[in-house]
Tab-separated table of C-alpha atoms in Angstrom:
chain	number	residue	atom	x	y	z
I	1	MET	CA	-49.404	41.049	40.637
I	2	VAL	CA	-47.808	39.706	37.481
I	3	GLY	CA	-45.048	37.050	37.289
I	4	ALA	CA	-41.400	38.050	36.954
I	5	PRO	CA	-39.913	37.811	33.430
I	6	VAL	CA	-37.787	34.735	32.726
I	7	ALA	CA	-34.379	35.066	31.050
I	8	ALA	CA	-34.064	33.710	27.542
I	9	ASN	CA	-31.585	31.047	28.632
I	10	SER	CA	-33.695	29.759	31.579
I	11	LEU	CA	-34.506	26.094	31.769
I	12	PRO	CA	-37.741	24.923	30.112
I	13	ALA	CA	-39.057	23.710	33.487
I	14	GLN	CA	-38.788	27.235	34.891
I	15	LEU	CA	-40.632	28.614	31.874
I	16	VAL	CA	-43.421	26.074	32.287
I	17	THR	CA	-43.733	26.947	35.982
I	18	SER	CA	-43.875	30.653	35.180
I	19	ILE	CA	-46.506	30.042	32.486
I	20	ASP	CA	-48.640	28.062	34.956
I	21	GLU	CA	-48.408	30.892	37.485
I	22	LEU	CA	-49.348	33.481	34.857
I	23	LEU	CA	-52.320	31.404	33.710
I	24	GLN	CA	-53.522	31.031	37.298
I	25	GLU	CA	-53.168	34.768	37.804
I	26	LEU	CA	-55.071	35.401	34.583
I	27	ASP	CA	-57.846	33.049	35.720
I	28	THR	CA	-58.092	34.967	39.004
I	29	LEU	CA	-58.343	38.296	37.192
I	30	VAL	CA	-61.161	37.230	34.889
I	31	ALA	CA	-63.044	35.186	37.484
I	32	PRO	CA	-66.660	36.352	38.048
I	33	SER	CA	-65.862	36.809	41.716
I	34	SER	CA	-63.138	39.360	40.951
I	35	SER	CA	-63.889	42.816	42.395
I	36	LEU	CA	-61.119	44.640	40.536
I	37	PRO	CA	-62.060	47.502	38.240
I	38	HIS	CA	-62.393	46.701	34.561
I	39	ASP	CA	-59.449	48.921	33.568
I	40	VAL	CA	-57.170	47.216	36.081
I	41	ILE	CA	-58.223	43.781	34.832
I	42	ARG	CA	-57.658	44.804	31.217
I	43	ASN	CA	-54.195	46.253	31.889
I	44	ALA	CA	-53.131	43.304	34.047
I	45	SER	CA	-54.431	40.725	31.571
I	46	GLY	CA	-52.630	42.527	28.736
I	47	SER	CA	-49.375	42.396	30.685
I	48	ILE	CA	-49.879	38.707	31.484
I	49	THR	CA	-50.685	37.948	27.836
I	50	ALA	CA	-47.521	39.721	26.722
I	51	GLN	CA	-45.469	37.663	29.171
I	52	LEU	CA	-47.148	34.460	28.011
I	53	ARG	CA	-46.282	35.312	24.415
I	54	GLU	CA	-42.667	35.991	25.419
I	55	HIS	CA	-42.486	32.701	27.291
I	56	SER	CA	-44.003	30.916	24.300
I	57	ARG	CA	-41.374	32.475	22.040
I	58	GLN	CA	-38.628	31.406	24.441
I	59	LEU	CA	-39.964	27.850	24.574
I	60	THR	CA	-40.140	27.763	20.783
I	61	ASN	CA	-36.520	28.899	20.561
I	62	ILE	CA	-35.448	26.357	23.171
I	63	VAL	CA	-37.213	23.543	21.307
I	64	ARG	CA	-35.718	24.663	17.985
I	65	GLU	CA	-32.216	24.858	19.479
I	66	ALA	CA	-32.672	21.464	21.120
I	67	LYS	CA	-33.730	19.957	17.797
I	68	GLN	CA	-30.746	21.594	16.111
I	69	ARG	CA	-28.368	20.233	18.736
I	70	SER	CA	-29.993	16.829	18.482
I	71	SER	CA	-29.611	16.888	14.707
I	72	GLU	CA	-25.972	17.944	14.995
I	73	ASP	CA	-25.315	15.282	17.622
I	74	ARG	CA	-26.954	12.668	15.406
I	75	LEU	CA	-24.862	13.822	12.439
I	76	MET	CA	-21.668	13.676	14.498
I	77	LYS	CA	-22.637	10.228	15.736
I	78	ASP	CA	-23.322	9.052	12.179
I	79	GLN	CA	-20.008	10.499	11.002
I	80	ALA	CA	-18.181	8.865	13.894
I	81	HIS	CA	-19.875	5.546	13.116
I	82	LEU	CA	-18.994	5.879	9.439
I	83	GLY	CA	-15.410	6.749	10.353
I	84	LEU	CA	-15.254	3.700	12.609
I	85	GLN	CA	-16.589	1.482	9.825
I	86	ASN	CA	-13.971	2.894	7.448
I	87	LEU	CA	-11.227	2.223	9.984
I	88	LEU	CA	-12.465	-1.331	10.498
I	89	TYR	CA	-12.541	-1.854	6.734
I	90	GLU	CA	-8.996	-0.483	6.398
I	91	ARG	CA	-7.866	-2.708	9.248
I	92	ARG	CA	-9.334	-5.821	7.627
I	93	HIS	CA	-7.796	-4.808	4.289
I	94	LEU	CA	-4.363	-4.311	5.854
I	95	GLU	CA	-4.637	-7.610	7.721
I	96	ARG	CA	-5.420	-9.400	4.440
I	97	GLU	CA	-2.500	-7.674	2.704
I	98	ILE	CA	-0.167	-8.595	5.562
I	99	GLU	CA	-1.301	-12.215	5.348
I	100	LYS	CA	-0.727	-12.196	1.578
I	101	CYS	CA	2.783	-10.869	2.132
I	102	ARG	CA	3.459	-13.585	4.694
I	103	GLN	CA	2.307	-16.286	2.285
I	104	PHE	CA	4.017	-14.765	-0.758
I	105	ASN	CA	6.862	-16.848	-2.144
I	106	SER	CA	9.325	-14.503	-3.769
I	107	ILE	CA	11.302	-15.595	-6.802
I	108	TYR	CA	14.411	-14.770	-4.784
I	109	GLN	CA	13.551	-17.613	-2.437
I	110	GLU	CA	13.886	-20.060	-5.346
I	111	ILE	CA	17.264	-18.848	-6.621
I	112	PRO	CA	20.061	-21.225	-5.593
I	113	LEU	CA	22.599	-19.096	-3.766
I	114	HIS	CA	26.106	-19.696	-2.552
I	115	THR	CA	26.174	-21.117	0.941
I	116	MET	CA	27.009	-18.775	3.790
I	117	ASP	CA	30.468	-20.333	4.040
I	118	GLU	CA	31.047	-19.675	0.333
I	119	PHE	CA	29.662	-16.164	0.701
I	120	MET	CA	31.976	-15.411	3.615
I	121	SER	CA	34.876	-16.845	1.629
I	122	ILE	CA	34.500	-15.049	-1.702
I	123	ALA	CA	32.385	-11.944	-0.993
I	124	PRO	CA	34.204	-8.590	-0.776
I	125	GLU	CA	34.749	-7.216	2.713
I	126	GLU	CA	32.259	-4.362	2.299
I	127	ALA	CA	29.516	-6.904	1.498
I	128	LYS	CA	29.977	-8.862	4.728
I	129	SER	CA	30.385	-6.181	7.349
I	130	GLU	CA	29.047	-6.801	10.841
I	131	GLU	CA	26.166	-4.396	10.223
I	132	ILE	CA	25.103	-6.223	7.056
I	133	LEU	CA	25.407	-9.663	8.648
I	134	LYS	CA	22.979	-8.564	11.391
I	135	ASP	CA	20.409	-7.334	8.857
I	136	GLU	CA	18.629	-10.222	7.098
I	137	HIS	CA	17.399	-7.982	4.283
I	138	GLN	CA	20.808	-6.446	3.594
I	139	LEU	CA	22.446	-9.865	3.864
I	140	LEU	CA	20.045	-11.319	1.295
I	141	LEU	CA	20.768	-8.398	-1.033
I	142	GLY	CA	24.483	-9.007	-0.582
I	143	ARG	CA	24.143	-12.700	-1.383
I	144	LEU	CA	22.017	-11.904	-4.439
I	145	ASN	CA	24.578	-9.355	-5.643
I	146	LEU	CA	27.356	-11.891	-5.168
I	147	GLU	CA	25.350	-14.486	-7.083
I	148	LEU	CA	24.789	-11.990	-9.888
I	149	SER	CA	28.457	-11.011	-10.100
I	150	GLU	CA	29.603	-14.643	-10.028
I	151	ARG	CA	27.118	-15.689	-12.687
I	152	THR	CA	28.118	-12.701	-14.805
I	153	ARG	CA	31.779	-13.664	-14.444
I	154	LEU	CA	31.091	-17.316	-15.286
I	155	ASP	CA	28.938	-16.298	-18.241
I	156	ALA	CA	31.790	-14.152	-19.560
I	157	GLN	CA	34.176	-17.094	-19.166
I	158	LYS	CA	31.702	-19.342	-20.953
I	159	LYS	CA	31.477	-16.910	-23.853
I	160	GLN	CA	35.277	-16.725	-24.045
I	161	MET	CA	35.517	-20.513	-24.090
I	162	ILE	CA	32.854	-20.726	-26.797
I	163	ALA	CA	34.730	-18.135	-28.851
I	164	GLU	CA	37.992	-20.069	-28.368
I	165	LYS	CA	36.254	-23.281	-29.366
I	166	GLU	CA	34.911	-21.636	-32.524
I	167	ARG	CA	38.401	-20.333	-33.330
I	168	LEU	CA	39.967	-23.769	-32.880
I	169	LEU	CA	37.251	-25.407	-34.962
I	170	SER	CA	37.839	-22.857	-37.705
I	171	GLU	CA	41.590	-23.429	-37.635
I	172	ASN	CA	41.087	-27.188	-37.583
I	173	LYS	CA	38.778	-26.933	-40.553
I	174	LYS	CA	41.376	-24.916	-42.416
I	175	ALA	CA	44.039	-27.463	-41.473
I	176	GLU	CA	41.831	-30.286	-42.683
I	177	GLY	CA	41.324	-28.425	-45.951
I	178	GLY	CA	45.099	-28.034	-46.351
I	179	LEU	CA	45.632	-31.699	-45.545
I	180	ASP	CA	43.053	-32.742	-48.122
I	181	SER	CA	44.845	-30.581	-50.676
I	182	LEU	CA	48.190	-32.136	-49.743
I	183	VAL	CA	46.759	-35.632	-50.034
I	184	GLY	CA	45.442	-34.756	-53.474
I	185	GLU	CA	48.827	-33.472	-54.541
I	186	LEU	CA	50.517	-36.611	-53.196
I	187	ASP	CA	48.054	-38.775	-55.126
I	188	SER	CA	48.871	-36.838	-58.283
I	189	LEU	CA	52.592	-37.263	-57.679
I	190	ALA	CA	52.090	-40.976	-57.077
I	191	LYS	CA	50.276	-41.326	-60.389
I	192	ILE	CA	53.029	-39.423	-62.176
I	193	ALA	CA	55.632	-41.670	-60.550
I	194	VAL	CA	53.780	-44.781	-61.691
I	195	GLU	CA	53.515	-43.455	-65.209
I	196	LEU	CA	57.196	-42.532	-65.180
I	197	GLN	CA	58.162	-45.982	-63.987
I	198	GLY	CA	56.115	-47.504	-66.799
I	199	LYS	CA	57.816	-45.395	-69.415
I	200	MET	CA	61.246	-46.196	-67.998
I	201	ALA	CA	60.444	-49.890	-68.055
I	202	ALA	CA	59.435	-49.632	-71.706
I	203	LEU	CA	62.756	-48.028	-72.569
I	204	GLU	CA	64.802	-50.824	-71.039
I	205	LEU	CA	66.584	-53.064	-73.584
I	206	PRO	CA	65.472	-56.682	-73.960
């Protein structure tokens, strides 16, 4: 007489169908044309009402769970969208940084280096191995190191030459001072000689 109970995990459409059947059965029980005894109608209607309440509770749970899943799905979608936007932002940032690096003129590009022929001629063997010559970065480092060592060597030579120049200038200055002193002494001797000649001339007989 009453509808069969519906499992809690049944589809909403099945619940709605069962509710419709129970309502129709309830309408039949309470219809004026019903010939069933009052006690039977009361017991049957109570059972139907209990089932309707259970179905209502199940529908409420299904709706609540559906809303929860929808909310979670929306949150996951929003998070995925936000993650995608972050990735796109990072991509654009990296692309700009890469372009900056491509357009960047390093100071090393402006340093005049020895030519490759000069490098191959004067660089030590370990600085011009086959592995290094195939690697542009390592080769540039090798050429820069050679340039540094050569400039350091030339700077040391320059300082030695400057020191030698200063020494020679100092010695020349001392020599000039000695020469000036000698010239002064010679002048004094010349004056004495002139005076002596004058005195000797005065002593000569007429």
